[in-house]
Short mmCIF file of C-alpha atoms and ligand atoms in Angstrom, two decimals:
data_model
loop_
_atom_site.label_atom_id
_atom_site.label_comp_id
_atom_site.label_asym_id
_atom_site.label_seq_id
_atom_site.Cartn_x
_atom_site.Cartn_y
_atom_site.Cartn_z
CA UNK A 1 0.00 -0.02 0.01
CA UNK A 2 1.32 3.40 -0.97
CA UNK A 3 0.96 5.76 1.91
CA UNK A 4 0.52 9.46 1.28
CA UNK A 5 3.23 11.88 2.38
CA UNK A 6 2.98 14.46 5.14
CA UNK A 7 5.41 17.37 5.61
CA UNK A 8 5.41 20.00 8.29
CA UNK A 9 7.89 22.41 9.77
CA UNK A 10 8.46 24.31 12.98
CA UNK A 11 10.75 27.24 13.68
CA UNK A 12 13.53 27.35 16.27
CA UNK A 13 12.84 30.92 17.22
CA UNK A 14 12.10 30.32 20.93
CA UNK A 15 10.41 27.92 23.30
CA UNK A 16 7.55 25.77 22.02
CA UNK A 17 4.17 26.50 23.57
CA UNK A 18 0.70 25.00 23.90
CA UNK A 19 -0.38 26.57 20.61
CA UNK A 20 2.36 24.68 18.76
CA UNK A 21 1.41 21.54 20.62
CA UNK A 22 -2.37 21.67 20.14
CA UNK A 23 -2.35 23.29 16.71
CA UNK A 24 0.40 21.13 15.24
CA UNK A 25 2.69 18.65 17.02
CA UNK A 26 0.02 16.64 18.79
CA UNK A 27 -1.78 16.12 15.50
CA UNK A 28 1.43 15.10 13.75
CA UNK A 29 1.84 12.32 16.25
CA UNK A 30 -1.78 11.26 16.07
CA UNK A 31 -1.62 10.78 12.31
CA UNK A 32 1.92 9.50 11.84
CA UNK A 33 1.10 5.87 11.39
CA UNK A 34 -1.22 6.56 8.54
CA UNK A 35 1.35 8.42 6.40
CA UNK A 36 5.04 8.76 5.45
CA UNK A 37 6.08 11.79 7.46
CA UNK A 38 8.75 14.46 7.32
CA UNK A 39 8.98 16.84 10.24
CA UNK A 40 11.53 19.58 9.91
CA UNK A 41 13.09 22.08 12.36
CA UNK A 42 13.20 25.01 9.92
CA UNK A 43 16.29 26.88 11.04
CA UNK A 44 16.68 28.63 7.71
CA UNK A 45 13.29 30.17 8.27
CA UNK A 46 14.28 31.11 11.81
CA UNK A 47 17.22 33.24 10.56
CA UNK A 48 14.93 35.49 8.50
CA UNK A 49 14.95 37.61 11.60
CA UNK A 50 18.20 38.16 13.61
CA UNK A 51 19.16 35.35 16.05
CA UNK A 52 21.97 34.96 18.55
CA UNK A 53 24.13 32.08 17.41
CA UNK A 54 24.32 30.28 20.82
CA UNK A 55 20.61 30.67 21.39
CA UNK A 56 19.73 29.44 17.92
CA UNK A 57 21.93 26.38 18.37
CA UNK A 58 20.24 25.60 21.71
CA UNK A 59 16.74 26.25 20.31
CA UNK A 60 17.25 23.89 17.38
CA UNK A 61 18.10 21.10 19.77
CA UNK A 62 15.28 21.95 22.13
CA UNK A 63 12.66 21.89 19.37
CA UNK A 64 14.00 18.67 17.87
CA UNK A 65 14.10 17.07 21.39
CA UNK A 66 10.50 18.10 22.05
CA UNK A 67 9.32 16.62 18.74
CA UNK A 68 10.79 13.27 19.70
CA UNK A 69 9.54 13.57 23.23
CA UNK A 70 6.01 14.27 21.96
CA UNK A 71 6.05 10.86 20.29
CA UNK A 72 7.29 11.28 16.74
CA UNK A 73 9.17 8.05 16.19
CA UNK A 74 11.68 6.87 13.60
CA UNK A 75 9.52 4.03 12.43
CA UNK A 76 6.97 6.46 10.95
CA UNK A 77 8.55 9.89 10.86
CA UNK A 78 11.75 11.44 9.62
CA UNK A 79 12.74 14.24 11.93
CA UNK A 80 15.54 16.51 10.66
CA UNK A 81 16.99 19.98 10.63
CA UNK A 82 16.38 22.01 7.44
CA UNK A 83 19.89 23.46 7.02
CA UNK A 84 21.37 19.96 6.98
CA UNK A 85 19.61 19.24 3.68
CA UNK A 86 21.13 21.56 1.08
CA UNK A 87 18.40 20.87 -1.47
CA UNK A 88 16.09 23.28 0.36
CA UNK A 89 18.39 26.17 -0.33
CA UNK A 90 18.80 25.19 -3.96
CA UNK A 91 15.08 24.66 -4.66
CA UNK A 92 14.13 27.98 -3.10
CA UNK A 93 16.23 29.80 -5.67
CA UNK A 94 14.63 27.94 -8.50
CA UNK A 95 11.15 28.63 -7.14
CA UNK A 96 12.03 32.30 -6.71
CA UNK A 97 12.47 32.45 -10.44
CA UNK A 98 8.95 31.25 -11.09
CA UNK A 99 7.16 33.19 -8.32
CA UNK A 100 5.76 36.60 -9.19
CA UNK A 101 6.55 39.36 -6.65
CA UNK A 102 2.91 40.26 -6.48
CA UNK A 103 2.03 36.92 -4.91
CA UNK A 104 4.43 37.61 -2.01
CA UNK A 105 3.05 41.11 -1.47
CA UNK A 106 -0.22 39.54 -0.46
CA UNK A 107 1.19 37.46 2.43
CA UNK A 108 -0.36 38.73 5.62
CA UNK A 109 2.27 37.21 7.91
CA UNK A 110 5.00 39.16 6.13
CA UNK A 111 3.05 42.37 6.61
CA UNK A 112 2.59 41.68 10.30
CA UNK A 113 6.19 40.60 10.90
CA UNK A 114 7.72 43.47 8.95
CA UNK A 115 5.63 45.99 10.82
CA UNK A 116 6.81 44.61 14.14
CA UNK A 117 10.49 44.58 13.21
CA UNK A 118 12.39 47.71 14.14
CA UNK A 119 15.49 46.83 12.27
CA UNK A 120 15.61 46.61 8.47
CA UNK A 121 13.46 43.83 7.06
CA UNK A 122 15.54 41.24 5.25
CA UNK A 123 15.00 39.88 1.78
CA UNK A 124 14.83 36.52 3.51
CA UNK A 125 11.78 37.52 5.50
CA UNK A 126 10.06 38.50 2.28
CA UNK A 127 11.10 35.24 0.65
CA UNK A 128 10.09 33.12 3.63
CA UNK A 129 6.96 31.62 2.03
CA UNK A 130 8.89 30.50 -1.06
CA UNK A 131 11.32 28.66 1.17
CA UNK A 132 8.34 27.04 2.80
CA UNK A 133 7.08 25.98 -0.61
CA UNK A 134 10.45 24.44 -1.36
CA UNK A 135 10.29 22.47 1.88
CA UNK A 136 6.92 20.98 1.00
CA UNK A 137 7.51 20.37 -2.67
CA UNK A 138 10.86 18.58 -2.22
CA UNK A 139 9.09 15.66 -0.58
CA UNK A 140 6.02 15.39 -2.82
CA UNK A 141 3.90 16.06 0.27
CA UNK A 142 0.20 15.63 -0.17
CA UNK A 143 -0.75 17.04 3.24
CA UNK A 144 0.64 19.78 5.35
CA UNK A 145 -0.72 19.73 8.95
CA UNK A 146 -0.41 23.23 10.41
CA UNK A 147 -2.16 25.83 12.54
CA UNK A 148 -4.58 28.24 10.95
CA UNK A 149 -1.92 30.98 10.53
CA UNK A 150 -0.18 28.85 7.85
CA UNK A 151 -3.15 28.38 5.53
CA UNK A 152 -2.11 31.25 3.22
CA UNK A 153 1.45 29.94 2.93
CA UNK A 154 0.29 26.46 1.95
CA UNK A 155 -2.07 27.98 -0.67
CA UNK A 156 0.82 29.95 -2.12
CA UNK A 157 2.88 26.76 -2.25
CA UNK A 158 0.12 25.14 -4.28
CA UNK A 159 0.05 28.08 -6.68
CA UNK A 160 3.80 28.04 -7.15
CA UNK A 161 3.68 24.28 -7.80
CA UNK A 162 0.87 24.70 -10.32
CA UNK A 163 2.69 27.42 -12.19
CA UNK A 164 5.88 25.32 -12.28
CA UNK A 165 3.99 22.27 -13.55
CA UNK A 166 2.28 24.42 -16.16
CA UNK A 167 5.67 25.51 -17.55
CA UNK A 168 7.81 22.42 -17.15
CA UNK A 169 5.47 19.41 -16.85
CA UNK A 170 3.90 17.55 -13.97
CA UNK A 171 6.80 17.63 -11.52
CA UNK A 172 5.23 18.69 -8.25
CA UNK A 173 2.47 17.24 -6.14
CA UNK A 174 -0.12 19.93 -5.20
CA UNK A 175 -0.34 19.90 -1.36
CA UNK A 176 -3.33 20.65 0.88
CA UNK A 177 -3.15 22.20 4.29
CA UNK A 178 -4.70 20.23 7.12
CA UNK A 179 -5.95 22.53 9.89
CA UNK A 180 -7.54 21.13 13.05
CA UNK A 181 -11.19 22.19 13.44
CA UNK A 182 -10.51 23.07 17.10
CA UNK A 183 -7.05 24.19 18.23
CA UNK A 184 -5.89 25.69 14.97
CA UNK A 185 -5.53 29.01 16.73
CA UNK A 186 -4.78 28.91 20.43
CA UNK A 187 -4.90 32.47 21.80
CA UNK A 188 -2.70 34.31 24.30
CA UNK A 189 -3.52 34.08 27.98
CA UNK A 190 -3.15 37.79 28.71
CA UNK A 191 -4.22 38.99 25.33
CA UNK A 192 -6.77 36.50 24.01
CA UNK A 193 -7.27 38.59 20.89
CA UNK A 194 -3.85 37.52 19.63
CA UNK A 195 -2.54 34.06 19.00
CA UNK A 196 -0.20 32.45 21.50
CA UNK A 197 3.33 32.84 20.26
CA UNK A 198 7.01 32.25 20.95
CA UNK A 199 7.94 35.91 21.14
CA UNK A 200 10.10 36.89 24.06
CA UNK A 201 8.23 39.98 25.20
CA UNK A 202 5.03 38.04 25.83
CA UNK A 203 6.26 35.28 28.22
CA UNK A 204 3.13 35.54 30.34
CA UNK A 205 0.86 35.08 27.28
CA UNK A 206 2.11 31.54 26.59
CA UNK A 207 2.34 28.27 28.43
CA UNK A 208 5.64 26.79 27.27
CA UNK A 209 5.94 23.08 26.96
CA UNK A 210 8.82 23.03 29.43
CA UNK A 211 7.24 25.35 32.02
CA UNK A 212 7.24 24.01 35.58
CA UNK A 213 3.93 23.30 37.38
CA UNK A 214 4.23 26.50 39.37
CA UNK A 215 4.83 28.59 36.26
CA UNK A 216 1.79 27.01 34.62
CA UNK A 217 -0.43 27.64 37.68
CA UNK A 218 0.69 31.21 37.94
CA UNK A 219 0.18 31.97 34.22
CA UNK A 220 -3.25 30.47 34.03
CA UNK A 221 -4.26 32.14 37.26
CA UNK A 222 -3.44 35.52 35.67
CA UNK A 223 -5.20 34.79 32.37
CA UNK A 224 -7.60 37.47 31.20
CA UNK A 225 -11.29 36.65 31.68
CA UNK A 226 -14.25 39.05 31.75
CA UNK A 227 -16.80 40.48 34.19
CA UNK A 228 -19.43 37.80 33.52
CA UNK A 229 -19.90 34.58 35.43
CA UNK A 230 -21.25 31.81 33.22
CA UNK A 231 -18.64 29.33 32.02
CA UNK A 232 -19.80 28.64 28.46
CA UNK A 233 -18.20 28.41 25.00
CA UNK A 234 -18.92 31.90 23.67
CA UNK A 235 -16.62 33.29 21.00
CA UNK A 236 -17.68 36.79 21.97
CA UNK A 237 -15.80 36.25 25.25
CA UNK A 238 -12.35 35.43 23.97
CA UNK A 239 -10.59 34.86 27.31
CA UNK A 240 -13.01 32.25 28.71
CA UNK A 241 -13.49 30.76 25.24
CA UNK A 242 -9.77 30.19 24.91
CA UNK A 243 -9.42 28.61 28.39
CA UNK A 244 -12.35 26.32 27.73
CA UNK A 245 -10.97 25.39 24.33
CA UNK A 246 -7.62 24.37 25.81
CA UNK A 247 -9.49 22.37 28.44
CA UNK A 248 -11.59 20.66 25.78
CA UNK A 249 -8.56 19.76 23.65
CA UNK A 250 -6.64 18.28 26.57
CA UNK A 251 -9.52 16.35 28.18
CA UNK A 252 -11.18 15.30 24.96
CA UNK A 253 -14.60 16.17 26.39
CA UNK A 254 -17.58 17.47 24.51
CA UNK A 255 -18.48 21.14 24.80
CA UNK A 256 -21.91 20.51 26.44
CA UNK A 257 -20.42 18.15 28.95
CA UNK A 258 -17.77 20.68 29.89
CA UNK A 259 -20.35 23.42 30.30
CA UNK A 260 -22.51 21.19 32.50
CA UNK A 261 -19.48 20.25 34.53
CA UNK A 262 -18.54 23.92 35.21
CA UNK A 263 -22.11 25.09 35.75
CA UNK A 264 -22.34 27.19 38.91
CA UNK A 265 -18.54 27.04 39.39
CA UNK A 266 -16.29 30.10 39.52
CA UNK A 267 -13.63 31.32 37.10
CA UNK A 268 -11.13 30.59 39.87
CA UNK A 269 -12.14 26.94 39.86
CA UNK A 270 -11.99 26.76 36.11
CA UNK A 271 -8.47 28.15 36.17
CA UNK A 272 -7.29 25.85 38.92
CA UNK A 273 -8.69 22.78 37.21
CA UNK A 274 -7.35 23.79 33.83
CA UNK A 275 -3.88 24.34 35.31
CA UNK A 276 -3.88 20.79 36.69
CA UNK A 277 -5.03 19.35 33.34
CA UNK A 278 -2.25 21.24 31.54
CA UNK A 279 0.37 20.12 34.11
CA UNK A 280 -0.66 16.49 33.86
CA UNK A 281 -0.85 16.59 30.08
CA UNK A 282 2.66 17.94 29.73
CA UNK A 283 4.25 15.77 32.48
CA UNK A 284 4.99 12.69 30.31
CA UNK A 285 6.31 14.83 27.53
CA UNK A 286 8.60 16.73 29.87
CA UNK A 287 9.82 13.57 31.52
CA UNK A 288 10.68 12.05 28.17
CA UNK A 289 12.34 15.23 27.03
CA UNK A 290 14.65 15.33 30.04
CA UNK A 291 15.43 11.60 29.72
CA UNK A 292 16.40 11.87 26.10
CA UNK A 293 18.36 15.10 26.36
CA UNK A 294 20.32 13.58 29.21
CA UNK A 295 22.01 11.47 26.59
CA UNK A 296 23.53 13.89 24.04
CA UNK A 297 24.26 11.23 21.44
CA UNK A 298 20.68 9.99 21.23
CA UNK A 299 19.23 13.13 19.68
CA UNK A 300 22.33 13.64 17.42
CA UNK A 301 21.92 10.16 15.97
CA UNK A 302 18.22 10.59 15.29
CA UNK A 303 18.89 13.95 13.54
CA UNK A 304 21.74 12.68 11.53
CA UNK A 305 19.76 9.65 10.30
CA UNK A 306 16.88 12.00 9.61
CA UNK A 307 19.03 14.36 7.53
CA UNK A 308 20.38 11.42 5.53
CA UNK A 309 16.96 10.01 4.74
CA UNK A 310 15.43 13.43 3.95
CA UNK A 311 18.50 14.35 1.92
CA UNK A 312 18.27 11.30 -0.32
CA UNK A 313 14.64 11.97 -1.08
CA UNK A 314 15.10 15.70 -1.64
CA UNK A 315 18.12 15.18 -3.98
CA UNK A 316 16.03 12.92 -6.14
CA UNK A 317 13.33 15.54 -6.52
CA UNK A 318 15.80 18.25 -7.20
CA UNK A 319 17.30 16.19 -10.08
CA UNK A 320 13.88 15.87 -11.57
CA UNK A 321 13.35 19.65 -11.28
CA UNK A 322 16.67 20.66 -12.76
CA UNK A 323 16.27 18.22 -15.59
CA UNK A 324 12.83 19.49 -16.48
CA UNK A 325 14.17 23.10 -16.57
CA UNK A 326 17.20 22.37 -18.74
CA UNK A 327 19.76 22.79 -15.99
CA UNK A 328 20.93 19.23 -16.49
P1 AMP B 1 5.90 28.25 14.44
O1 AMP B 1 6.11 28.29 15.91
O2 AMP B 1 5.43 29.57 13.91
O3 AMP B 1 7.03 27.65 13.73
O4 AMP B 1 4.66 27.24 14.23
C1 AMP B 1 4.77 25.86 14.20
C2 AMP B 1 3.40 25.21 14.05
O5 AMP B 1 2.56 25.59 15.16
C3 AMP B 1 2.66 25.74 12.80
O6 AMP B 1 1.93 24.68 12.25
C4 AMP B 1 1.75 26.81 13.35
O7 AMP B 1 0.66 27.02 12.55
C5 AMP B 1 1.37 26.26 14.70
N1 AMP B 1 1.05 27.31 15.70
C6 AMP B 1 1.80 28.31 16.04
N2 AMP B 1 1.17 29.08 16.93
C7 AMP B 1 -0.07 28.55 17.10
C8 AMP B 1 -1.19 28.89 17.89
N3 AMP B 1 -1.18 29.95 18.75
N4 AMP B 1 -2.32 28.11 17.81
C9 AMP B 1 -2.29 27.01 16.99
N5 AMP B 1 -1.27 26.66 16.23
C10 AMP B 1 -0.18 27.40 16.31
N1 LIG B 2 6.14 28.82 8.43
C1 LIG B 2 5.84 27.78 9.35
C2 LIG B 2 5.49 28.39 10.69
O1 LIG B 2 6.02 29.36 11.12
C3 LIG B 2 6.95 26.80 9.49
C4 LIG B 2 7.28 26.06 8.21
C5 LIG B 2 8.36 26.18 7.42
C6 LIG B 2 6.44 25.09 7.61
N2 LIG B 2 8.27 25.31 6.40
C7 LIG B 2 7.16 24.63 6.47
C8 LIG B 2 5.20 24.52 7.93
C9 LIG B 2 6.60 23.65 5.62
C10 LIG B 2 4.66 23.56 7.09
C11 LIG B 2 5.34 23.14 5.95
O2 LIG B 2 4.72 27.81 11.38
#
């Protein structure tokens, strides 16, 4: 039986948080047996904004370690670091030459990120979505499981693939984004109008996967709510809605059951119970992470085998591409 291929990527720009877990990683694990999977720590995407070398090096290892700790296993999934497979850098150049500038102008994430950045915005940041397209297309991925913020980038990838195929023949598979119906956009704790993110200045907004139980309790305790009382799923009340959604995702309960369970209870109780659910959900992952990072070689070996496997597949695709274009 020919399994379909899944590709997804995650940046090494800071600590991973519950949004990454619920919107992406957890789903990658849940579906890994059904597909051939490639999961990539996208360090070349990470350097589109300035990074400190030592921090970047540590973050790459932390992210890769957390992916393994979350249950991605070598039998089903290739886990690797993007910069170790040169084909990504080569294909992005080729795709740059078939991508109209106008398509990149429309990318909302670029607009947001470039507005936030005080220093000069790099060409790399502008080109970020094309590198993402190269990642996906190198592996003939059919499915790209991501959070809702990546939908536009996967659609662009599809457009680029289509344009390439139109010019040079049916070389690329057209991928589809796979976005979870619930959890595709986990919001910040303090500012529930904005998505939870890795950014440094908003530490209190995010529960990081390696936070201690005390940090988790304190962050959830301070989460923004509202001046009402009823604990119900109401999108008009983003703070409570977000807390309940996280609770729902981690307990697997139905919305009505959860509302009944919390009927007549206080926000304080909701927060206390949610904190314990989060702590217990992260405990096995944290334990596994500390076990596996205790042995330095273990992670290195997985990543080096991953890069080898991914590299072989990517090189093959790149040959097909260069041949079709007359570069070979
Ligand atoms: P990033 O941290 O931007 O590299 O994102 C890695 C993966 O996590 C991508 O699939 C994102 O769409 C997903 N993700 C990031 N932040 C969130 C969030 N707040 N809610 C849900 N998914 C998210
Ligand atoms: N841009 C994605 C993010 O920030 C990360 C990423 C890079 C990615 N390459 C990818 C995701 C390929 C899916 C497929 O979340």
